[in-house]
Amino acid sequence: MRIPIIAGNWKMYKTEEEAFQLASELQKRLKDVNGVKVILCPPFTSLSSVRKAIENSLILLGAQNMHWEEKGAYTGEISPHMLLTAGCKHVIIGHSERRSYFSETDEFVNLKVKSALKFDLSPIICVGEKLDQREANKTEEVVEIQVKGAFKNLSAQEAEKTIIAYEPVWAIGTGRTATPAQANEVHTFIRELLSSEFGKQCADKINILYGGSVKPENSKELLGMPEIDGALVGGASLDAEFFEKIVRNAIES
Ligand code: 13P
């Protein structure tokens, strides 16, 4: 049995003070919650304030990106060692916004995934097709290339420490969600792919989250699907009430 995961990707929102307020509010609202793993991924500048707000709770800290090197002359970058010592347990890798605006390739994603694992960070690996690719019936082809690229040269022991987020690009920030059946179909495809690469036992341990306009109203149905093991939430994770509802829906589903 996979424990559902609800992760909030705060993207480039919230100052340090605002992040502290939101995380403190969530910590209060989610005190009684168990049976679901909650991860907050604020911007780098708020990792420390969110860490303080969630200490003594079960909420986990994650980052939104990292470099693959431990240290070095890489102006503007953050290393996995820095994230680990900042209290992170997770890091989002290969989000579609990084792939499209910052030219991240599957090779970069693979380097980052391997490095995150080396530093004891569990990567949340994002994959997903663009609208034209879906319309051209290329969803599986695109997702297969991304998954195989991200997991290249990983052992099954390493693979089982990862989390995958299927985020169809056309559903991110658009208000347009994949239907539960559409999402479940791609999740099933990804699980089969993982199973053929690493064996069923390993594939069954990997949580596959759905991301793309997840809201309290649609989360119950999405999370109720057999292959949807949680959600990576953007916009709705910036609102304590909405995020709490999504977390509670994950327990009930
Ligand atoms: P939205 O929930 O705002 O569509 O964003 C999804 C996302 O990109 C999470 O990583």
XYZ file of C-alpha atoms and ligand atoms in Angstrom:
263
model
C 0.000 0.000 0.000
C 1.366 3.392 -0.993
C 0.671 6.232 1.442
C -0.800 9.167 -0.514
C 1.382 12.237 -0.899
C 0.128 15.797 -1.238
C 2.888 18.215 -2.190
C 2.548 21.970 -2.558
C 4.690 23.626 -5.209
C 4.652 27.276 -4.241
C 6.594 28.272 -7.379
C 7.826 31.907 -7.266
C 5.298 33.067 -4.693
C 5.526 34.266 -1.069
C 8.107 36.364 0.737
C 9.867 34.863 3.735
C 7.302 36.340 6.119
C 4.294 35.306 4.007
C 5.710 31.807 3.669
C 6.084 31.557 7.442
C 2.446 32.637 7.908
C 1.121 30.112 5.377
C 3.208 27.227 6.711
C 2.227 28.050 10.322
C -1.430 28.108 9.334
C -1.092 24.740 7.590
C 0.764 23.273 10.523
C -2.202 24.230 12.771
C -4.856 23.005 10.356
C -3.163 19.679 9.648
C -2.204 18.772 13.234
C -4.573 15.807 13.477
C -3.860 14.491 9.986
C -2.192 11.161 9.445
C -2.247 8.567 6.706
C -1.044 11.111 4.177
C 2.410 12.577 3.602
C 2.418 16.359 3.197
C 5.345 18.152 1.549
C 5.762 21.932 1.191
C 8.101 23.245 -1.515
C 8.585 26.994 -1.022
C 11.143 29.134 -2.887
C 14.763 28.833 -1.667
C 14.553 32.114 0.273
C 11.727 30.734 2.428
C 13.099 27.261 3.185
C 14.399 28.402 6.536
C 11.204 30.180 7.663
C 8.984 27.292 6.531
C 11.310 24.852 8.309
C 10.729 26.787 11.561
C 6.964 26.891 11.054
C 6.654 23.125 10.533
C 9.109 21.858 13.117
C 7.397 19.479 15.542
C 4.923 18.498 12.840
C 4.826 15.696 10.279
C 4.942 18.110 7.353
C 8.079 17.693 5.244
C 10.170 20.311 3.497
C 11.075 20.212 -0.191
C 12.799 22.479 -2.703
C 11.800 23.259 -6.285
C 15.118 22.701 -8.066
C 18.839 22.133 -7.475
C 22.168 21.822 -9.249
C 23.675 18.335 -9.458
C 27.107 19.339 -8.128
C 27.840 19.391 -4.400
C 29.614 22.759 -4.642
C 31.498 24.888 -7.122
C 31.614 28.048 -9.184
C 28.000 27.965 -10.385
C 26.686 31.470 -9.785
C 23.046 31.515 -8.799
C 22.744 27.792 -8.193
C 21.890 25.769 -5.061
C 23.458 22.407 -4.297
C 21.892 19.199 -2.958
C 24.137 19.424 0.102
C 22.771 22.921 0.816
C 19.198 21.641 0.519
C 19.872 18.706 2.807
C 21.409 20.929 5.473
C 18.512 23.388 5.066
C 16.197 20.597 6.216
C 14.849 19.377 2.872
C 13.769 15.786 2.403
C 12.527 16.251 -1.158
C 13.303 18.235 -4.268
C 11.200 18.766 -7.387
C 13.195 17.904 -10.508
C 12.372 18.623 -14.144
C 9.201 20.638 -13.657
C 7.770 21.593 -17.061
C 8.348 25.286 -16.286
C 12.060 24.536 -15.883
C 12.077 22.421 -19.015
C 10.382 25.097 -21.114
C 11.732 28.384 -19.667
C 15.188 27.239 -18.561
C 15.936 24.626 -21.232
C 16.235 21.680 -18.846
C 16.803 18.500 -20.779
C 16.287 14.860 -19.826
C 20.094 14.643 -19.398
C 20.035 17.433 -16.794
C 17.063 15.809 -15.098
C 18.946 12.504 -14.909
C 22.068 14.170 -13.425
C 19.917 15.926 -10.837
C 17.942 12.796 -9.923
C 21.144 10.800 -9.374
C 22.689 13.586 -7.348
C 19.578 14.097 -5.193
C 19.560 10.395 -4.318
C 23.258 10.486 -3.474
C 22.489 13.268 -0.979
C 19.524 11.466 0.561
C 16.933 13.716 -1.017
C 13.906 12.025 -2.541
C 13.315 13.616 -5.957
C 9.821 14.428 -7.204
C 10.385 13.869 -10.931
C 7.976 15.728 -13.211
C 6.922 14.441 -16.608
C 4.081 15.351 -18.929
C 3.119 16.109 -22.501
C 2.232 19.414 -24.157
C -1.162 20.009 -25.751
C 0.005 19.493 -29.342
C 1.677 16.237 -28.321
C -1.524 14.963 -26.720
C -3.542 15.988 -29.764
C -1.077 14.129 -31.992
C -1.540 11.009 -29.833
C 2.048 11.211 -28.658
C 1.422 11.308 -24.904
C 2.847 7.850 -24.182
C 5.814 8.373 -26.481
C 6.738 11.679 -24.784
C 6.232 10.375 -21.260
C 8.251 7.240 -22.009
C 11.233 9.291 -23.227
C 11.043 11.527 -20.127
C 10.730 8.627 -17.666
C 13.502 6.580 -19.304
C 15.699 9.694 -19.464
C 15.169 10.591 -15.814
C 15.782 7.032 -14.563
C 18.775 6.246 -16.796
C 21.399 4.139 -14.994
C 19.465 4.006 -11.727
C 19.265 0.786 -9.736
C 15.908 -0.522 -8.501
C 16.991 0.396 -4.943
C 17.484 3.985 -6.081
C 14.361 4.107 -8.244
C 12.098 3.110 -5.361
C 13.168 6.206 -3.401
C 11.755 8.523 -6.046
C 8.332 10.050 -6.579
C 6.913 10.783 -10.028
C 4.545 13.633 -10.822
C 2.570 13.327 -14.034
C 1.744 16.890 -14.981
C 0.226 17.356 -18.434
C 1.554 20.772 -19.455
C -1.818 21.831 -20.874
C -3.394 21.399 -17.425
C -0.868 23.479 -15.456
C -2.248 26.801 -14.276
C -4.943 26.705 -16.934
C -7.903 25.563 -14.885
C -8.173 22.688 -17.332
C -7.655 19.341 -15.612
C -7.061 15.937 -17.089
C -10.128 13.822 -16.402
C -9.550 11.216 -13.691
C -9.700 8.526 -16.399
C -7.172 10.333 -18.637
C -4.747 10.785 -15.741
C -5.204 7.227 -14.498
C -4.463 5.910 -17.976
C -1.094 7.679 -18.132
C -0.269 6.688 -14.526
C -0.948 3.058 -15.450
C 1.352 3.412 -18.455
C 4.111 4.904 -16.259
C 3.756 2.122 -13.673
C 4.049 -0.519 -16.423
C 7.118 1.230 -17.759
C 8.714 1.266 -14.300
C 7.787 -2.356 -13.858
C 9.525 -3.380 -17.075
C 12.626 -1.324 -16.175
C 12.944 -2.168 -12.473
C 10.543 -5.022 -11.716
C 7.023 -4.978 -10.287
C 8.096 -4.926 -6.665
C 10.007 -1.691 -7.188
C 7.350 -0.115 -9.427
C 4.655 -0.795 -6.821
C 6.571 1.248 -4.246
C 6.795 4.433 -6.315
C 4.115 7.064 -5.713
C 2.840 8.591 -8.936
C 1.247 11.978 -8.258
C -1.020 13.924 -10.576
C -0.458 17.659 -11.092
C -2.325 20.259 -13.117
C -5.103 22.505 -11.773
C -5.808 20.281 -8.748
C -8.447 21.986 -6.585
C -10.539 20.913 -3.594
C -13.485 20.337 -5.989
C -11.721 17.930 -8.337
C -9.236 16.343 -5.945
C -11.547 13.701 -4.472
C -12.316 12.137 -7.809
C -8.713 12.308 -9.048
C -7.293 10.878 -5.818
C -9.910 8.142 -5.840
C -8.382 6.604 -8.981
C -6.392 3.419 -8.326
C -3.142 4.580 -9.933
C -3.197 8.168 -8.616
C -1.169 8.176 -5.412
C -1.370 11.846 -4.564
C -1.091 15.315 -6.047
C 1.463 17.987 -6.799
C -0.525 21.163 -6.267
C 0.424 24.605 -7.613
C -2.034 27.487 -7.284
C -4.328 25.853 -4.714
C -1.381 25.145 -2.403
C -1.023 28.888 -1.777
C -4.361 28.947 0.050
C -4.401 27.206 3.441
C -8.099 26.326 3.281
C -7.878 24.841 -0.221
C -4.702 22.907 0.527
C -6.156 21.522 3.772
C -9.227 20.297 1.868
C -7.073 18.563 -0.737
C -5.044 16.851 2.010
C -8.234 15.699 3.764
C -9.671 14.433 0.477
C -6.528 12.318 0.043
C -7.224 10.546 3.329
C -10.821 9.846 2.441
C -10.111 8.548 -1.036
P -1.408 24.329 -10.844
O -1.961 23.487 -9.733
O -1.379 25.790 -10.508
O -2.044 24.029 -12.155
O 0.145 23.926 -11.007
C 0.482 22.599 -11.102
C 1.946 22.462 -10.982
O 2.689 22.907 -11.854
C 2.495 21.823 -9.793
O 3.851 21.565 -9.924
